[in-house]
CSV table of C-alpha atoms in Angstrom, one decimal:
chain,number,residue,atom,x,y,z
A,1,MET,CA,65.7,164.6,29.9
A,2,GLU,CA,65.9,166.0,26.3
A,3,LEU,CA,69.3,167.1,25.3
A,4,PRO,CA,70.0,170.4,23.4
A,5,VAL,CA,69.4,171.1,19.8
A,6,ILE,CA,72.7,171.6,18.1
A,7,SER,CA,72.8,173.7,15.0
A,8,ASN,CA,73.8,172.1,11.6
A,9,ALA,CA,76.2,174.7,10.6
A,10,ALA,CA,78.0,174.4,7.3
A,11,PRO,CA,80.8,171.9,7.7
A,12,LYS,CA,84.5,172.7,7.9
A,13,GLU,CA,86.6,170.6,5.6
A,14,ALA,CA,88.0,167.8,7.7
A,15,SER,CA,91.7,167.3,7.5
A,16,GLY,CA,94.1,164.7,8.5
A,17,GLY,CA,93.6,161.3,10.0
A,18,GLY,CA,93.2,160.3,13.5
A,19,CYS,CA,95.9,160.8,16.2
A,20,SER,CA,97.5,158.4,18.6
A,21,SER,CA,95.6,156.2,20.8
A,22,SER,CA,96.8,158.2,23.8
A,23,GLY,CA,95.0,161.0,22.2
A,24,CYS,CA,96.7,164.3,21.6
A,25,GLY,CA,98.3,166.3,18.9
A,26,THR,CA,98.5,166.0,15.2
A,27,ALA,CA,98.1,162.7,13.4
A,28,PRO,CA,100.7,160.0,14.3
A,29,ASP,CA,102.2,160.2,10.8
A,30,ALA,CA,102.6,164.0,10.9
A,31,LEU,CA,106.3,163.6,11.1
A,32,SER,CA,106.5,160.8,8.6
A,33,HIS,CA,108.0,163.2,6.0
A,34,LEU,CA,111.2,163.3,8.1
A,35,PRO,CA,114.3,161.1,7.5
A,36,ASP,CA,114.3,158.0,9.7
A,37,HIS,CA,117.3,159.2,11.8
A,38,ILE,CA,115.6,162.5,12.5
A,39,ARG,CA,112.2,161.0,13.3
A,40,ALA,CA,113.9,158.7,15.7
A,41,LYS,CA,115.2,161.7,17.6
A,42,VAL,CA,111.8,163.4,17.7
A,43,GLN,CA,109.2,160.7,18.2
A,44,ASP,CA,110.1,160.2,22.0
A,45,HIS,CA,110.5,163.8,22.8
A,46,PRO,CA,107.7,165.1,25.0
A,47,CYS,CA,107.9,168.6,23.7
A,48,TYR,CA,107.7,167.5,20.0
A,49,SER,CA,105.8,164.2,19.9
A,50,GLU,CA,102.0,164.2,20.5
A,51,GLU,CA,102.3,160.5,21.6
A,52,ALA,CA,105.4,160.9,23.8
A,53,HIS,CA,104.2,163.8,25.9
A,54,HIS,CA,101.7,161.5,27.7
A,55,TYR,CA,104.5,159.3,29.0
A,56,PHE,CA,107.9,161.3,29.0
A,57,ALA,CA,108.4,164.3,31.2
A,58,ARG,CA,110.5,167.4,30.7
A,59,MET,CA,111.9,170.2,32.8
A,60,HIS,CA,113.2,173.7,32.3
A,61,VAL,CA,115.9,175.4,34.5
A,62,ALA,CA,115.8,179.1,35.0
A,63,VAL,CA,119.5,180.2,34.7
A,64,ALA,CA,119.1,182.9,32.0
A,65,PRO,CA,117.5,186.1,33.4
A,66,ALA,CA,118.7,188.7,30.8
A,67,CYS,CA,117.0,189.3,27.5
A,68,ASN,CA,118.3,191.2,24.4
A,69,ILE,CA,114.9,192.1,22.8
A,70,GLN,CA,111.6,193.5,24.1
A,71,CYS,CA,108.4,191.8,23.0
A,72,ASN,CA,105.0,193.5,23.4
A,73,TYR,CA,103.6,190.2,24.8
A,74,CYS,CA,106.3,189.6,27.4
A,75,ASN,CA,106.7,190.6,31.0
A,76,ARG,CA,109.2,188.5,32.8
A,77,LYS,CA,108.4,187.9,36.5
A,78,TYR,CA,110.8,186.3,39.1
A,79,ASP,CA,109.8,184.7,42.4
A,80,CYS,CA,106.3,184.2,41.0
A,81,SER,CA,104.3,181.0,41.5
A,82,ASN,CA,100.8,181.9,40.6
A,83,GLU,CA,101.1,182.5,36.8
A,84,SER,CA,101.6,179.8,34.2
A,85,ARG,CA,103.2,181.4,31.1
A,86,PRO,CA,106.6,181.8,29.5
A,87,GLY,CA,109.0,184.2,31.3
A,88,VAL,CA,107.7,183.4,34.7
A,89,VAL,CA,109.9,181.6,37.5
A,90,SER,CA,109.7,181.0,41.1
A,91,GLU,CA,113.5,180.7,41.6
A,92,LEU,CA,116.5,182.0,39.5
A,93,LEU,CA,119.2,179.4,39.6
A,94,THR,CA,123.0,179.4,39.2
A,95,PRO,CA,124.4,176.7,37.0
A,96,ASP,CA,125.5,174.6,40.0
A,97,GLN,CA,122.0,174.9,41.5
A,98,ALA,CA,120.5,173.9,38.2
A,99,ILE,CA,122.6,170.8,37.9
A,100,LYS,CA,121.7,169.8,41.5
A,101,LYS,CA,118.0,170.3,40.7
A,102,VAL,CA,118.2,168.3,37.4
A,103,LEU,CA,119.8,165.4,39.0
A,104,ALA,CA,117.2,165.5,41.9
A,105,VAL,CA,114.2,165.7,39.5
A,106,ALA,CA,115.6,163.0,37.2
A,107,ALA,CA,116.0,160.6,40.1
A,108,GLU,CA,112.5,161.3,41.5
A,109,ILE,CA,110.7,161.4,38.1
A,110,PRO,CA,112.5,158.6,36.0
A,111,GLN,CA,110.4,159.4,32.9
A,112,MET,CA,112.0,162.8,32.7
A,113,THR,CA,114.1,162.7,29.6
A,114,VAL,CA,114.5,166.4,28.4
A,115,LEU,CA,116.2,169.3,30.0
A,116,GLY,CA,115.6,172.7,28.4
A,117,ILE,CA,116.8,176.2,29.0
A,118,ALA,CA,114.1,178.7,28.0
A,119,GLY,CA,114.6,181.7,30.2
A,120,PRO,CA,113.2,183.6,31.9
A,121,GLY,CA,115.1,185.8,29.5
A,122,ASP,CA,116.9,184.5,26.5
A,123,PRO,CA,119.5,181.7,27.0
A,124,LEU,CA,121.8,183.1,24.3
A,125,ALA,CA,121.7,186.5,26.0
A,126,ASN,CA,123.2,184.7,29.0
A,127,PRO,CA,125.8,182.5,27.1
A,128,ALA,CA,128.2,181.8,30.1
A,129,ARG,CA,125.4,180.6,32.4
A,130,THR,CA,123.6,178.7,29.7
A,131,PHE,CA,126.6,176.8,28.3
A,132,GLU,CA,128.1,176.1,31.7
A,133,THR,CA,124.9,174.4,32.7
A,134,PHE,CA,124.9,172.4,29.5
A,135,GLU,CA,128.5,171.4,29.9
A,136,GLN,CA,128.0,170.0,33.3
A,137,LEU,CA,124.8,168.2,32.4
A,138,SER,CA,126.6,166.5,29.4
A,139,GLU,CA,129.1,165.1,31.9
A,140,LYS,CA,126.8,164.2,34.9
A,141,ALA,CA,123.5,163.2,33.2
A,142,PRO,CA,124.5,161.9,29.8
A,143,ASP,CA,121.1,160.1,29.4
A,144,ILE,CA,119.2,163.5,29.4
A,145,LYS,CA,118.4,165.2,26.1
A,146,LEU,CA,119.4,168.9,25.9
A,147,CYS,CA,117.3,171.7,24.4
A,148,VAL,CA,117.5,175.4,24.1
A,149,SER,CA,114.9,178.0,23.2
A,150,THR,CA,115.9,181.4,21.8
A,151,ASN,CA,114.6,184.5,20.1
A,152,GLY,CA,117.4,184.0,17.6
A,153,LEU,CA,119.0,187.4,17.8
A,154,SER,CA,122.4,186.1,19.0
A,155,LEU,CA,121.9,182.6,17.5
A,156,PRO,CA,124.4,182.7,14.6
A,157,GLN,CA,127.4,183.4,16.8
A,158,TYR,CA,126.6,180.5,19.1
A,159,VAL,CA,125.7,177.8,16.7
A,160,ASP,CA,129.2,176.3,17.1
A,161,GLU,CA,128.8,176.2,20.9
A,162,ILE,CA,125.4,174.5,20.5
A,163,ALA,CA,126.8,171.8,18.4
A,164,LYS,CA,129.8,171.4,20.8
A,165,HIS,CA,127.6,170.6,23.7
A,166,ASN,CA,125.4,168.1,21.8
A,167,ILE,CA,122.4,170.2,21.9
A,168,ASP,CA,120.5,168.6,19.0
A,169,HIS,CA,117.1,170.4,19.5
A,170,VAL,CA,116.7,174.1,19.2
A,171,THR,CA,113.5,176.1,19.4
A,172,ILE,CA,113.4,179.6,17.7
A,173,THR,CA,110.5,182.1,18.3
A,174,ILE,CA,109.8,183.5,14.8
A,175,ASN,CA,106.7,185.7,14.7
A,176,CYS,CA,107.3,187.4,11.4
A,177,VAL,CA,109.5,187.7,8.3
A,178,ASP,CA,108.4,191.2,7.5
A,179,PRO,CA,110.1,194.1,9.4
A,180,GLU,CA,106.9,196.2,9.3
A,181,VAL,CA,105.1,193.5,11.0
A,182,GLY,CA,107.9,193.0,13.4
A,183,ALA,CA,107.9,196.6,14.4
A,184,LYS,CA,104.4,196.1,15.8
A,185,ILE,CA,105.7,193.2,18.0
A,186,TYR,CA,109.2,194.3,19.0
A,187,PRO,CA,109.7,197.8,20.4
A,188,TRP,CA,113.4,197.4,20.4
A,189,ILE,CA,116.3,195.0,20.3
A,190,TYR,CA,119.8,195.3,21.9
A,191,TRP,CA,122.4,195.0,19.2
A,192,ASN,CA,126.1,195.9,19.3
A,193,ASN,CA,125.7,197.6,22.7
A,194,LYS,CA,122.9,199.9,21.8
A,195,ARG,CA,119.1,199.8,21.5
A,196,ILE,CA,117.7,199.8,18.0
A,197,PHE,CA,114.0,200.6,17.6
A,198,GLY,CA,111.2,199.9,15.3
A,199,ILE,CA,111.5,198.6,11.7
A,200,GLU,CA,115.4,198.8,11.8
A,201,GLY,CA,115.5,196.6,14.9
A,202,ALA,CA,112.9,194.2,13.5
A,203,LYS,CA,114.9,193.8,10.3
A,204,ILE,CA,118.1,192.8,12.2
A,205,LEU,CA,116.2,190.3,14.3
A,206,ILE,CA,114.6,188.7,11.3
A,207,GLU,CA,117.9,188.4,9.5
A,208,GLN,CA,119.6,186.9,12.5
A,209,GLN,CA,116.8,184.4,13.0
A,210,GLN,CA,116.8,183.2,9.4
A,211,LYS,CA,120.5,183.0,9.4
A,212,GLY,CA,120.6,181.0,12.5
A,213,LEU,CA,117.9,178.7,11.3
A,214,GLU,CA,119.9,177.9,8.2
A,215,MET,CA,123.1,177.3,10.1
A,216,LEU,CA,121.5,174.9,12.5
A,217,THR,CA,119.7,172.8,9.9
A,218,SER,CA,122.8,172.6,7.7
A,219,ARG,CA,124.6,170.9,10.7
A,220,GLY,CA,121.7,168.5,11.3
A,221,ILE,CA,120.5,170.2,14.4
A,222,LEU,CA,116.7,169.9,14.7
A,223,VAL,CA,114.8,173.2,14.8
A,224,LYS,CA,111.2,173.8,15.9
A,225,VAL,CA,109.8,177.2,15.2
A,226,ASN,CA,107.4,178.8,17.8
A,227,SER,CA,105.1,181.7,16.6
A,228,VAL,CA,102.7,183.8,18.7
A,229,LEU,CA,99.4,184.4,17.0
A,230,ILE,CA,98.5,188.1,17.5
A,231,PRO,CA,95.1,188.9,15.9
A,232,GLY,CA,95.3,191.9,13.6
A,233,VAL,CA,99.1,192.0,13.7
A,234,ASN,CA,100.5,188.7,12.3
A,235,ASP,CA,97.5,186.4,12.0
A,236,GLU,CA,97.5,186.2,8.1
A,237,HIS,CA,101.3,186.8,7.9
A,238,LEU,CA,102.1,183.5,9.8
A,239,LYS,CA,101.1,181.5,6.8
A,240,GLU,CA,104.1,183.0,5.0
A,241,VAL,CA,106.3,182.4,8.1
A,242,SER,CA,105.3,178.7,8.1
A,243,LYS,CA,106.3,178.3,4.3
A,244,ILE,CA,109.6,180.0,4.7
A,245,VAL,CA,110.8,178.2,7.9
A,246,LYS,CA,109.8,174.8,6.4
A,247,ALA,CA,111.8,175.6,3.2
A,248,LYS,CA,114.8,176.4,5.4
A,249,GLY,CA,114.6,173.0,7.2
A,250,ALA,CA,112.5,173.5,10.4
A,251,PHE,CA,110.7,170.2,11.1
A,252,LEU,CA,107.8,171.5,13.3
A,253,HIS,CA,105.8,174.7,13.7
A,254,ASN,CA,104.1,175.6,17.0
A,255,VAL,CA,101.6,178.4,16.5
A,256,MET,CA,100.6,179.6,20.0
A,257,PRO,CA,97.8,181.9,21.1
A,258,LEU,CA,98.7,185.4,22.4
A,259,ILE,CA,98.4,185.7,26.2
A,260,ALA,CA,97.3,189.2,26.9
A,261,GLU,CA,95.6,189.3,30.2
A,262,PRO,CA,95.9,192.8,31.7
A,263,GLU,CA,97.0,191.5,35.1
A,264,HIS,CA,100.3,190.2,33.6
A,265,GLY,CA,101.4,193.7,32.9
A,266,THR,CA,102.5,193.2,29.3
A,267,TYR,CA,102.1,196.0,26.7
A,268,TYR,CA,99.5,194.1,24.7
A,269,GLY,CA,97.6,193.3,27.9
A,270,ILE,CA,97.5,197.0,29.1
A,271,MET,CA,96.6,198.1,25.6
A,272,GLU,CA,93.7,195.5,25.5
A,273,GLN,CA,95.1,193.7,22.4
A,274,PRO,CA,92.6,190.9,21.7
A,275,GLU,CA,93.7,187.3,22.2
A,276,PRO,CA,92.8,184.9,19.4
A,277,THR,CA,89.7,182.9,19.7
A,278,PRO,CA,90.0,179.1,19.7
A,279,GLU,CA,88.5,179.0,16.2
A,280,GLN,CA,91.0,181.6,14.9
A,281,LEU,CA,93.9,179.5,16.3
A,282,GLN,CA,92.5,176.2,14.8
A,283,ASP,CA,91.9,177.9,11.4
A,284,LEU,CA,95.4,179.2,11.2
A,285,GLN,CA,97.0,175.9,12.4
A,286,ASP,CA,95.0,174.0,9.8
A,287,ALA,CA,96.0,176.6,7.1
A,288,CYS,CA,99.6,176.2,8.0
A,289,ALA,CA,99.4,172.4,8.3
A,290,GLY,CA,99.5,172.1,4.5
A,291,ASP,CA,103.1,173.3,4.5
A,292,MET,CA,104.3,172.2,7.9
A,293,ALA,CA,103.8,169.6,10.6
A,294,MET,CA,102.0,171.5,13.4
A,295,MET,CA,102.4,171.1,17.1
A,296,ARG,CA,99.0,171.4,18.9
A,297,HIS,CA,99.7,170.1,22.5
A,298,CYS,CA,101.9,173.0,23.6
A,299,ARG,CA,101.0,174.4,27.1
A,300,GLN,CA,103.2,177.6,26.8
A,301,CYS,CA,105.2,176.4,29.9
A,302,ARG,CA,106.8,178.4,32.6
A,303,ALA,CA,110.6,178.9,32.4
A,304,ASP,CA,110.9,176.5,35.4
A,305,ALA,CA,108.3,173.9,34.4
A,306,VAL,CA,108.8,170.3,35.8
A,307,GLY,CA,106.9,167.2,34.9
A,308,LEU,CA,104.7,166.0,32.0
A,309,VAL,CA,103.6,168.5,29.5
A,310,GLY,CA,100.4,170.1,30.9
A,311,GLU,CA,101.4,169.6,34.6
A,312,ASP,CA,103.7,171.6,36.8
A,313,ARG,CA,105.4,169.8,39.8
A,314,GLY,CA,107.9,172.7,40.4
A,315,ASP,CA,106.7,173.2,44.0
A,316,GLU,CA,108.0,169.7,44.8
A,317,PHE,CA,111.5,170.6,43.7
A,318,THR,CA,112.4,174.0,45.2
A,319,MET,CA,116.0,174.4,46.2
A,320,ASP,CA,115.3,174.2,49.9
A,321,LYS,CA,113.8,170.8,49.4
A,322,ILE,CA,116.5,169.7,47.0
A,323,ASP,CA,119.2,170.7,49.4
A,324,VAL,CA,118.2,168.0,51.9
A,325,MET,CA,117.7,165.2,49.2
A,326,ASP,CA,120.4,162.5,49.0
A,327,VAL,CA,120.6,161.8,45.3
A,328,ASP,CA,122.5,158.8,43.9
A,329,TYR,CA,122.3,159.5,40.2
A,330,GLU,CA,124.3,156.5,39.0
A,331,ALA,CA,121.8,154.3,40.8
A,332,ALA,CA,118.9,156.3,39.5
A,333,MET,CA,120.1,155.9,35.9
A,334,VAL,CA,119.5,152.1,36.2
A,335,ARG,CA,115.9,152.8,37.2
A,336,ARG,CA,115.5,155.4,34.5
A,337,LYS,CA,116.6,153.1,31.8
A,338,GLU,CA,114.1,150.5,32.8
A,339,VAL,CA,111.3,153.1,32.8
A,340,HIS,CA,112.3,154.5,29.4
A,341,ASP,CA,112.6,151.1,27.9
A,342,SER,CA,109.1,150.2,29.1
A,343,ILE,CA,107.6,153.4,27.7
A,344,ILE,CA,109.3,153.0,24.4
A,345,GLU,CA,108.0,149.4,24.1
A,346,LYS,CA,104.4,150.7,24.7
A,347,LEU,CA,104.9,153.5,22.1
A,348,GLU,CA,106.3,151.2,19.6
A,349,ALA,CA,103.3,149.0,20.0
A,350,GLN,CA,101.0,151.8,19.5
A,351,ARG,CA,102.9,153.0,16.3
A,352,GLY,CA,102.6,149.6,14.9
A,353,HIS,CA,98.9,149.7,15.1
A,354,THR,CA,97.1,151.4,12.1
A,355,LYS,CA,93.6,152.4,12.9
A,356,PRO,CA,91.1,151.7,10.2
A,357,LYS,CA,88.8,154.4,8.9
A,358,PRO,CA,85.6,154.5,11.0
A,359,GLN,CA,82.8,152.5,9.4
A,360,GLY,CA,79.1,153.2,9.4
A,361,ILE,CA,79.2,157.0,9.1
A,362,PRO,CA,77.4,158.5,6.1
A,363,GLU,CA,79.6,160.3,3.6
A,364,GLY,CA,79.2,164.0,3.8
A,365,SER,CA,78.6,164.0,7.5
A,366,ARG,CA,80.0,167.2,9.0
A,367,PRO,CA,82.6,167.1,11.7
A,368,VAL,CA,81.8,167.8,15.4
A,369,LEU,CA,83.9,169.4,18.0
A,370,MET,CA,83.9,167.8,21.4
A,371,ALA,CA,85.5,168.9,24.7
A,372,VAL,CA,86.9,166.2,26.9
A,373,ALA,CA,87.8,166.4,30.6
A,374,GLY,CA,90.6,163.9,30.2
A,375,LYS,CA,93.7,162.7,31.9
A,376,ASN,CA,96.3,160.2,30.7
A,377,GLY,CA,94.4,159.6,27.5
A,378,LEU,CA,91.2,158.7,29.3
A,379,VAL,CA,87.8,160.4,30.0
A,380,ALA,CA,88.9,160.7,33.6
A,381,GLU,CA,88.0,164.1,35.1
A,382,HIS,CA,84.8,165.4,36.8
A,383,PHE,CA,83.5,168.4,34.9
A,384,GLY,CA,84.0,170.7,37.9
A,385,HIS,CA,87.5,169.4,38.6
A,386,ALA,CA,88.9,170.0,35.2
A,387,LYS,CA,91.5,172.8,34.8
A,388,GLU,CA,91.6,172.3,31.1
A,389,PHE,CA,89.5,170.6,28.4
A,390,LEU,CA,91.0,168.8,25.5
A,391,ILE,CA,89.2,169.6,22.2
A,392,TYR,CA,88.8,166.9,19.6
A,393,GLU,CA,87.2,166.9,16.1
A,394,ALA,CA,85.3,163.8,15.0
A,395,SER,CA,84.7,163.3,11.4
A,396,PRO,CA,84.1,160.6,8.9
A,397,ASP,CA,87.9,160.4,8.6
A,398,GLY,CA,88.4,159.7,12.3
A,399,VAL,CA,89.3,161.6,15.4
A,400,ARG,CA,92.0,164.3,15.6
A,401,PHE,CA,93.2,166.4,18.5
A,402,ILE,CA,92.7,170.2,18.0
A,403,SER,CA,93.8,172.1,21.1
A,404,HIS,CA,93.4,172.4,24.8
A,405,ARG,CA,91.4,175.1,26.5
A,406,LYS,CA,92.1,176.3,30.1
A,407,THR,CA,89.4,176.6,32.5
A,408,GLU,CA,89.1,177.6,36.2
A,409,LEU,CA,88.5,175.0,38.9
A,410,TYR,CA,84.7,175.2,39.4
A,411,CYS,CA,84.1,172.4,42.0
A,412,GLY,CA,86.1,171.8,45.1
A,413,GLY,CA,83.9,168.9,46.4
A,414,MET,CA,84.0,165.3,45.5
A,415,ASP,CA,80.3,164.7,44.7
A,416,SER,CA,78.7,167.9,43.6
A,417,CYS,CA,79.5,170.8,41.3
A,418,GLY,CA,77.9,174.3,41.5
A,419,GLU,CA,75.9,173.3,44.6
A,420,GLY,CA,77.0,175.6,47.5
A,421,ASP,CA,80.3,176.7,46.0
A,422,GLU,CA,81.3,180.4,46.3
A,423,GLU,CA,80.3,182.5,43.2
A,424,PRO,CA,79.4,179.4,41.2
A,425,ASP,CA,77.3,181.2,38.5
A,426,SER,CA,80.0,183.5,37.2
A,427,LEU,CA,82.7,180.9,37.4
A,428,LEU,CA,80.6,178.3,35.6
A,429,ASP,CA,79.5,180.7,33.0
A,430,ARG,CA,83.1,181.7,32.3
A,431,ASN,CA,84.0,178.0,31.8
A,432,ILE,CA,81.1,177.3,29.5
A,433,LYS,CA,82.1,180.3,27.5
A,434,VAL,CA,85.5,178.8,27.0
A,435,LEU,CA,83.8,175.8,25.4
A,436,GLU,CA,82.1,177.8,22.8
A,437,GLY,CA,82.0,176.0,19.4
A,438,CYS,CA,81.9,172.5,21.0
A,439,GLU,CA,78.8,170.5,20.6
A,440,VAL,CA,79.5,167.8,23.2
A,441,VAL,CA,81.4,167.7,26.5
A,442,LEU,CA,82.6,164.3,27.7
A,443,CYS,CA,83.6,163.9,31.4
A,444,SER,CA,83.6,161.2,34.0
A,445,LYS,CA,80.9,162.9,36.1
A,446,ILE,CA,78.9,166.1,36.0
A,447,GLY,CA,76.6,167.8,38.5
A,448,PHE,CA,73.0,168.8,37.9
A,449,GLU,CA,73.5,172.6,37.6
A,450,PRO,CA,76.4,172.5,35.0
A,451,TRP,CA,74.4,169.9,33.1
A,452,GLY,CA,71.5,172.3,32.7
A,453,LYS,CA,73.7,175.3,31.9
A,454,LEU,CA,75.6,173.4,29.2
A,455,GLU,CA,72.4,172.3,27.7
A,456,ALA,CA,71.2,175.9,27.6
A,457,ALA,CA,74.4,176.9,25.8
A,458,GLY,CA,73.9,174.3,23.2
A,459,ILE,CA,76.5,171.9,24.5
A,460,ALA,CA,75.4,168.3,25.2
A,461,PRO,CA,76.9,166.9,28.5
A,462,ASN,CA,77.9,163.2,28.4
A,463,GLY,CA,79.1,161.3,31.5
A,464,GLU,CA,78.6,157.8,30.0
A,465,HIS,CA,82.1,157.1,29.0
A,466,ALA,CA,84.2,157.4,32.2
A,467,MET,CA,87.6,155.9,32.2
A,468,GLU,CA,87.3,155.0,28.5
A,469,PRO,CA,90.1,155.9,26.0
A,470,ILE,CA,89.3,159.4,24.7
A,471,GLU,CA,89.4,158.7,21.0
A,472,GLU,CA,87.2,155.7,21.4
A,473,ALA,CA,84.7,157.6,23.5
A,474,VAL,CA,84.6,160.5,21.0
A,475,MET,CA,84.1,158.3,18.0
A,476,THR,CA,81.4,156.3,19.8
A,477,VAL,CA,79.4,159.5,20.5
A,478,TYR,CA,80.0,160.7,16.9
A,479,LYS,CA,78.6,157.4,15.5
A,480,GLU,CA,75.6,157.7,17.8
A,481,ILE,CA,75.0,161.2,16.3
A,482,ALA,CA,75.7,160.0,12.8
A,483,ALA,CA,73.2,157.1,13.2
A,484,THR,CA,70.4,159.6,13.5
A,485,GLY,CA,71.2,160.9,10.0
A,486,ARG,CA,71.3,164.4,11.4
A,487,LEU,CA,74.9,165.2,10.5
A,488,LEU,CA,74.2,165.6,6.8
A,489,PRO,CA,74.0,169.0,5.2
A,490,SER,CA,70.4,168.4,4.1
A,491,THR,CA,69.1,168.4,7.7
A,492,ASP,CA,68.2,171.5,9.7
A,493,SER,CA,69.2,170.5,13.2
A,494,LEU,CA,70.8,167.9,15.3
A,495,LYS,CA,69.6,166.4,18.6
A,496,VAL,CA,72.2,164.2,20.5
A,497,ALA,CA,70.4,161.1,21.8
């Protein structure tokens, strides 16, 4: 069967080297500019390290229901299990319930190393509940790293408390540094016991965020900045945000796509505010990467997420199930240390391995985007079973992770896809649309119908590298394409053999 013609569009300038062998995120030296003692804190943190998030797990506890600002992209939902986005939880917890849950999860998932409080409101708008939880955890689970995420409005007044509880990682959501831009994102803030609207409210929020950022970094507390990319509102402005937060000491910038689906009930969703395209997100991340290390593996987790980044095991740890568990955390800590030591040994071995620049690729060859149905760093998913595709860019400089794109489960069977399933055409068409811009899709297996539809969309399906490491498979396919000589600007088209 002849595979599809892929256009030889003008190449984007390739940037960065390859990423870790486990295959996700920015290049492995993306944090190399940090002092050794800071990098040591970050490199094994699953929410910050592209390597570590394949091995170490994290969890969030939902103890903070109240919020002190209103965002046009936010609609908090409680007792909700069918949406995966920030601000959504299945159960609100008291601090005592949160501690019980953390100990149970850490005993059952020994690779869990990080506990964060990220909502469903703002943790610092719920200071008593938040810091009671952290205080108990410091005493009862001293081997767990503590993190907090905040919009920053109340941050300056709680920096001392954050330092007191050994919270050495803080995430601040900073979407702008211009109050006029901020007024388009935040209808109001709650400040000094009253609502303040528009530009005036945005100005106060920005001032508090910047003050809190400076106070944290001056004390050696690590700060990651999250920004929501909102097309037509702050898309160009985020380049300035990235420069400013880097200058003030933030070590990592996470630019996330706006989620504005109407069914979520947010203002932006109801008003049909466009979400960014994958290309818009990549272009902005690449533009900001010149000033700041960029986080690309974020999954915009729920406020009660449990497990590895990109998975959610929350249903296994509802309070009714935890209440009947018999947890011996002292015994669990022994097992946890063994697991942690084993993972760190594996990561250190990977970090000590410098991958050479790929050979045999003609200079001037353009980069190619490939979608991968991957799991645990391998090409391991059936096309129809994938709930997300990992997007990689192959170029003469190597392979780098770009992003992930969520898809809907297309195939429920073991051996076929799109053959007898309900509404297969519309679902398959939507998933192929998600992969727009990719020229190859790698998976462990693929059915006849999706194969044909991918070809018709100009995407070459490839099932020849099942269970191979993702980056190796991507580079192998790229070299096969390059060997035809059809990646060079002088050619008119490319056929993948």
